[in-house]
Coordinates of N, CA and C in Angstrom, one line a residue:
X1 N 0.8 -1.2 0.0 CA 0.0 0.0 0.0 C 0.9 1.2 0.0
X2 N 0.3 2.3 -0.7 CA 1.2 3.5 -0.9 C 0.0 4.5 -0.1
X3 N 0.9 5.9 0.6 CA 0.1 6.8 1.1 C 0.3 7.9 0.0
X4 N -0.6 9.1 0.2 CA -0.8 9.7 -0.7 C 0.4 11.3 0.3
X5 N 0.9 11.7 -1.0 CA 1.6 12.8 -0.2 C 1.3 14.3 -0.1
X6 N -0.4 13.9 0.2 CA -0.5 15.4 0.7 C -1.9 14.8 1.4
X7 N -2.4 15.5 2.5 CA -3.3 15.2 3.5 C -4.6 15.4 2.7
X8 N -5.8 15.2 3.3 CA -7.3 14.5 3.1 C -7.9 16.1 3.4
X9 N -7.1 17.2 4.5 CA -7.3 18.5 4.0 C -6.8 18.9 3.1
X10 N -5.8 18.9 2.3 CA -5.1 19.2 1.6 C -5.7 19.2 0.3
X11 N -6.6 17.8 -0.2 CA -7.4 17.3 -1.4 C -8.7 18.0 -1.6
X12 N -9.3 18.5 -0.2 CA -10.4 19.2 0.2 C -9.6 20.9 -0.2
X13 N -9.1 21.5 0.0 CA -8.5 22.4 -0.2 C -8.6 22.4 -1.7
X14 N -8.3 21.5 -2.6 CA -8.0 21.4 -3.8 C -9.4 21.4 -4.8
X15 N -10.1 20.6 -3.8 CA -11.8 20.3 -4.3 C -12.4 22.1 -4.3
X16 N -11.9 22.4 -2.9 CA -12.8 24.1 -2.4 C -12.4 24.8 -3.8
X17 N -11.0 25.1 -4.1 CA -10.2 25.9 -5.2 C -11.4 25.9 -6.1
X18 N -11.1 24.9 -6.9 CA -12.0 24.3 -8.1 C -13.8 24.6 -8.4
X19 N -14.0 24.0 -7.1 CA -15.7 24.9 -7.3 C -16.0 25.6 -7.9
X20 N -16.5 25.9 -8.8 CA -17.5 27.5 -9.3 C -16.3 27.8 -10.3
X21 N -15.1 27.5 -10.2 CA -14.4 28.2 -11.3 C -13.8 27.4 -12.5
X22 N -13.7 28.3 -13.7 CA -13.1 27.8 -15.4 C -11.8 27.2 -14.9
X23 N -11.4 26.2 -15.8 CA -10.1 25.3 -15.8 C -9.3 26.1 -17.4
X24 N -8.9 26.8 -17.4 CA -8.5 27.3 -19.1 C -7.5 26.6 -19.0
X25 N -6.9 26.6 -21.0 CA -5.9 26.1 -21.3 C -5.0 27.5 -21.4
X26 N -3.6 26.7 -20.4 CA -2.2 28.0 -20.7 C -2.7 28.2 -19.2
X27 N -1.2 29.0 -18.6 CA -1.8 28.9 -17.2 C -2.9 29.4 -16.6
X28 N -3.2 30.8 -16.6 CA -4.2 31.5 -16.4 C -4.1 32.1 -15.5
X29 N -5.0 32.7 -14.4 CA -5.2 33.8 -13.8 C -5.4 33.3 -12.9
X30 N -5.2 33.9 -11.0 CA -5.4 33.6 -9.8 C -6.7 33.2 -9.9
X31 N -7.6 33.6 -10.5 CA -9.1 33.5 -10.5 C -9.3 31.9 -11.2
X32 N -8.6 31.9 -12.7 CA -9.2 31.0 -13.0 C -7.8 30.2 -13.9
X33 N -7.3 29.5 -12.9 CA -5.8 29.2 -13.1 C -5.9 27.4 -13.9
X34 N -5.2 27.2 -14.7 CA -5.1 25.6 -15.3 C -5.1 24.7 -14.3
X35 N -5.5 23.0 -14.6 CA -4.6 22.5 -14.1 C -3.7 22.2 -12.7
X36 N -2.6 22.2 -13.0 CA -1.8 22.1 -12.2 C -1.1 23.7 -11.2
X37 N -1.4 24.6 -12.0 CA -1.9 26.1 -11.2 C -2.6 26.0 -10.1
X38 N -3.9 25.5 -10.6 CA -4.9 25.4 -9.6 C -4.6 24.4 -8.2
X39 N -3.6 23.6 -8.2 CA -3.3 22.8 -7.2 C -2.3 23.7 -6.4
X40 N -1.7 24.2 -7.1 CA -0.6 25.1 -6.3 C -0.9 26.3 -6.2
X41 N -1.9 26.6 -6.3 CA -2.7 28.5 -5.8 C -3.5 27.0 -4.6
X42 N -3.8 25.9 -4.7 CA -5.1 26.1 -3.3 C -4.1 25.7 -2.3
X43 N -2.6 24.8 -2.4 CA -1.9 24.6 -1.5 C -0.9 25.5 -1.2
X44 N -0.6 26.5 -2.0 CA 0.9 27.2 -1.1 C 0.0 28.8 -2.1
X45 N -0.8 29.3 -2.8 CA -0.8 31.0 -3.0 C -0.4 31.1 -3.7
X46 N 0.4 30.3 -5.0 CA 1.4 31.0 -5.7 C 0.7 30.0 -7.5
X47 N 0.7 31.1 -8.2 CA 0.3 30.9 -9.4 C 1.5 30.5 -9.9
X48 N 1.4 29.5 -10.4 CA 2.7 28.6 -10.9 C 2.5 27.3 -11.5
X49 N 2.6 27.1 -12.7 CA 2.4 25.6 -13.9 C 3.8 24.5 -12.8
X50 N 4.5 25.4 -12.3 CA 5.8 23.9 -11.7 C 5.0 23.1 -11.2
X51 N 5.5 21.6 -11.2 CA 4.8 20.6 -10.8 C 5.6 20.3 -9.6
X52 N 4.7 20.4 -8.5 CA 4.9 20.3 -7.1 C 5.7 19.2 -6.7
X53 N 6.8 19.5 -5.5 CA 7.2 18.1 -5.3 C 6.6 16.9 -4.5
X54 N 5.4 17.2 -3.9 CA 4.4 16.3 -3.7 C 3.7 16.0 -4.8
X55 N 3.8 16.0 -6.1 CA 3.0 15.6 -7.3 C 3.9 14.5 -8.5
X56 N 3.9 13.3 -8.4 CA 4.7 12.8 -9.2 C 5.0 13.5 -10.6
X57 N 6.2 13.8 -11.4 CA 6.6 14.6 -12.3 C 6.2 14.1 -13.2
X58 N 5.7 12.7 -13.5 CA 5.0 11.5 -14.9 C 4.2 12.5 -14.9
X59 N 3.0 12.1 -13.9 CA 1.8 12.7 -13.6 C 1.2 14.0 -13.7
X60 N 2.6 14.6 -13.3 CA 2.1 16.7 -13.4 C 2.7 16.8 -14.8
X61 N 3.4 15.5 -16.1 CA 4.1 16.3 -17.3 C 2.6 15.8 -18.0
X62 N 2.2 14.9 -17.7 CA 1.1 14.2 -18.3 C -0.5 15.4 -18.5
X63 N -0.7 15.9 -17.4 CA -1.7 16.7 -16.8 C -1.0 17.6 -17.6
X64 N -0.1 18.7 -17.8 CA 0.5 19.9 -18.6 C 0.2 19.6 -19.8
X65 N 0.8 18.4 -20.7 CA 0.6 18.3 -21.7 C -0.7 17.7 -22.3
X66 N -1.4 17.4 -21.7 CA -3.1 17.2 -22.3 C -4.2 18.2 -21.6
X67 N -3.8 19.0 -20.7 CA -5.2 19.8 -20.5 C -5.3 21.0 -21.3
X68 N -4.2 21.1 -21.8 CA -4.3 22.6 -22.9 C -5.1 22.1 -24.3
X69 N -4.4 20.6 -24.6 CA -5.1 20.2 -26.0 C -6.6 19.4 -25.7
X70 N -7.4 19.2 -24.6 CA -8.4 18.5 -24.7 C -9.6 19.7 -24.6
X71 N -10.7 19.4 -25.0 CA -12.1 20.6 -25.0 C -12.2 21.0 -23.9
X72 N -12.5 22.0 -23.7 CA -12.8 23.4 -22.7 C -13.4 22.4 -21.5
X73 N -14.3 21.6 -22.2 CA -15.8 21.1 -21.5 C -15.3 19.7 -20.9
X74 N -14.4 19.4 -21.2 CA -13.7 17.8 -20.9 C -12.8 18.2 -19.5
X75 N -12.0 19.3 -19.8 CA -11.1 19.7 -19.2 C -12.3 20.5 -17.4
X76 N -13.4 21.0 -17.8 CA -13.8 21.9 -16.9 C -14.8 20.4 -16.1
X77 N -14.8 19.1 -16.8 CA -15.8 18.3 -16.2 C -15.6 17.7 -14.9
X78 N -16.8 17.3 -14.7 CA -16.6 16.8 -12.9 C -15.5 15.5 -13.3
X79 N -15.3 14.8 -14.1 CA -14.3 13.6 -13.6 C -12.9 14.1 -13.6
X80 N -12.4 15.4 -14.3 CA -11.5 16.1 -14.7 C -11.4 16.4 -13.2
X81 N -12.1 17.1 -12.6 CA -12.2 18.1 -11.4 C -11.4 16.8 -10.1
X82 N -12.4 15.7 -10.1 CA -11.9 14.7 -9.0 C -10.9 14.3 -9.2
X83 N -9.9 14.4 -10.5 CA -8.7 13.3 -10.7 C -7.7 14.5 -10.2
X84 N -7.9 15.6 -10.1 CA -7.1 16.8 -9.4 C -6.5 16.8 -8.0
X85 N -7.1 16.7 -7.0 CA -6.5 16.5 -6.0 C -5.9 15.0 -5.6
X86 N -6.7 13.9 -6.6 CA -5.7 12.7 -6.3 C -4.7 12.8 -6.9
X87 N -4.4 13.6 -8.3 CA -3.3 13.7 -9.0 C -1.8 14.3 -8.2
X88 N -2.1 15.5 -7.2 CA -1.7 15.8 -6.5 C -1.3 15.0 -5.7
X89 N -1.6 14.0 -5.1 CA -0.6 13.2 -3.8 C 0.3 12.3 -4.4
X90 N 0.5 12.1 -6.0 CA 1.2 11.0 -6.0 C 2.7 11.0 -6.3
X91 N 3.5 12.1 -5.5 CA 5.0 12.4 -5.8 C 5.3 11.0 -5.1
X92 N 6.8 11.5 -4.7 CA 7.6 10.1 -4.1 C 8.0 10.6 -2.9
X93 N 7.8 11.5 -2.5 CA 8.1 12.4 -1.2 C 7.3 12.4 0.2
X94 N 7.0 10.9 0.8 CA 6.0 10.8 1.4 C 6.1 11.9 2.9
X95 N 7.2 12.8 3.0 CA 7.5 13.7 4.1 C 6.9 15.2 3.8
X96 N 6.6 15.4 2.2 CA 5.8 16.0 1.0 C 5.3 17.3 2.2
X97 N 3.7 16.7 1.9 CA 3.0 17.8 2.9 C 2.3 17.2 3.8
X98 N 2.2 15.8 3.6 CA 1.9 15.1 5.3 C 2.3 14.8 6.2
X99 N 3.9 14.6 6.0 CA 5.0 14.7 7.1 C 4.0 13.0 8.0
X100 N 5.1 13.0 9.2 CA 4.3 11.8 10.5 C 2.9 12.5 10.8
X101 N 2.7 13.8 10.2 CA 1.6 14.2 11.6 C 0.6 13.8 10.9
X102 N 0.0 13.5 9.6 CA -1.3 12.9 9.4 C -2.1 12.1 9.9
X103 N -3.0 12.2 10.5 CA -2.9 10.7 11.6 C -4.1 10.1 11.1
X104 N -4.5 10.4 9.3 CA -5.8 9.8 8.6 C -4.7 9.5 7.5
X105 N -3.4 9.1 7.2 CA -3.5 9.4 5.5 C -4.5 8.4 4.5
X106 N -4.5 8.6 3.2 CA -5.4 8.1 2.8 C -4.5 7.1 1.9
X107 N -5.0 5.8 2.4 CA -4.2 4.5 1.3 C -4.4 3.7 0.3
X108 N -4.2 3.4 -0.8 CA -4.3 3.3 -2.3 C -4.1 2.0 -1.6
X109 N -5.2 0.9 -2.5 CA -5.7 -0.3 -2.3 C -4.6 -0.8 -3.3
X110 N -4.1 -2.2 -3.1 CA -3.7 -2.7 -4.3 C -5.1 -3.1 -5.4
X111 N -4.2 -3.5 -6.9 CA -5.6 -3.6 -7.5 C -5.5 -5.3 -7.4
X112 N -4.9 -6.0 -7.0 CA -4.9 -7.5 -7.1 C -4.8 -8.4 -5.6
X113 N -5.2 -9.0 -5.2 CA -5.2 -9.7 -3.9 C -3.9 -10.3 -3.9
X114 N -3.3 -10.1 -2.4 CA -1.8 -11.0 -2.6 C -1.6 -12.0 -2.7
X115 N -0.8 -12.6 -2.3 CA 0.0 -14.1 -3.2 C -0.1 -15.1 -2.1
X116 N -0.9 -16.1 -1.9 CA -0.9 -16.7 -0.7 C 1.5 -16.8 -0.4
X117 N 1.5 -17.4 0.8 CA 2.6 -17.6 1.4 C 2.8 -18.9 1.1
X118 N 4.2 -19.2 -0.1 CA 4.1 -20.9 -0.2 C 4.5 -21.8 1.2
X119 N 5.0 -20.8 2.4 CA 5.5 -21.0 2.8 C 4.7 -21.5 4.1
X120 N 3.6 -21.1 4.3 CA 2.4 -21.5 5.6 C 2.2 -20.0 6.2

């Protein structure tokens, strides 16, 4: 099981951002910032496309390069919106922004049941 590297406030923070506001392509504006902007205006204030070091760099080059080329309407949709703050936890920095003190983190299931023990 892997923990996510940014807290269950932190994802809620990222949900509040998002509400009510446009996703544009290109970075955009404090108001109505891209992407991966919008994760880093709800967690640290600062308008900025860099991909967080709480945010795996696959993951934030992946999100950069398809939300400018996909429709306005794909990009502003609710499944768009939810994959936002989980996209956000998945750097390799689990000291990131939940550090030991999280005392909920949230844990990614495997997708396959383990391997019995040949062993007993």
């Amino acid at each position: 099981m892997t923990m996510s590297t940014i807290t269950r406030a932190d994802e809620k923070k990222i949900r509040d951002y998002l509400r009510g506001r446009h996703i544009p392509a290109g970075l955009g504006t404090r108001k109505e910032a891209c992407s991966v902007a919008a994760i880093n205006l709800a967690l640290t204030g600062e308008l900025t496309a860099r991909i967080p070091d709480w945010m795996s760099p696959v993951v934030g080059r992946f999100i950069l390069g398809v939300q400018d080329d996909m429709p306005d309407k794909m990009r502003n949709s609710p499944r768009w919106r939810r994959l936002l703050p989980l996209a956000a936890g998945t750097g390799r920095d689990p000291e990131g922004r939940t550090g030991a003190a999280d005392p909920n983190p949230r844990m990614a299931q495997p997708c396959h049941p383990p391997r019995p023990d040949p062993t007993g």
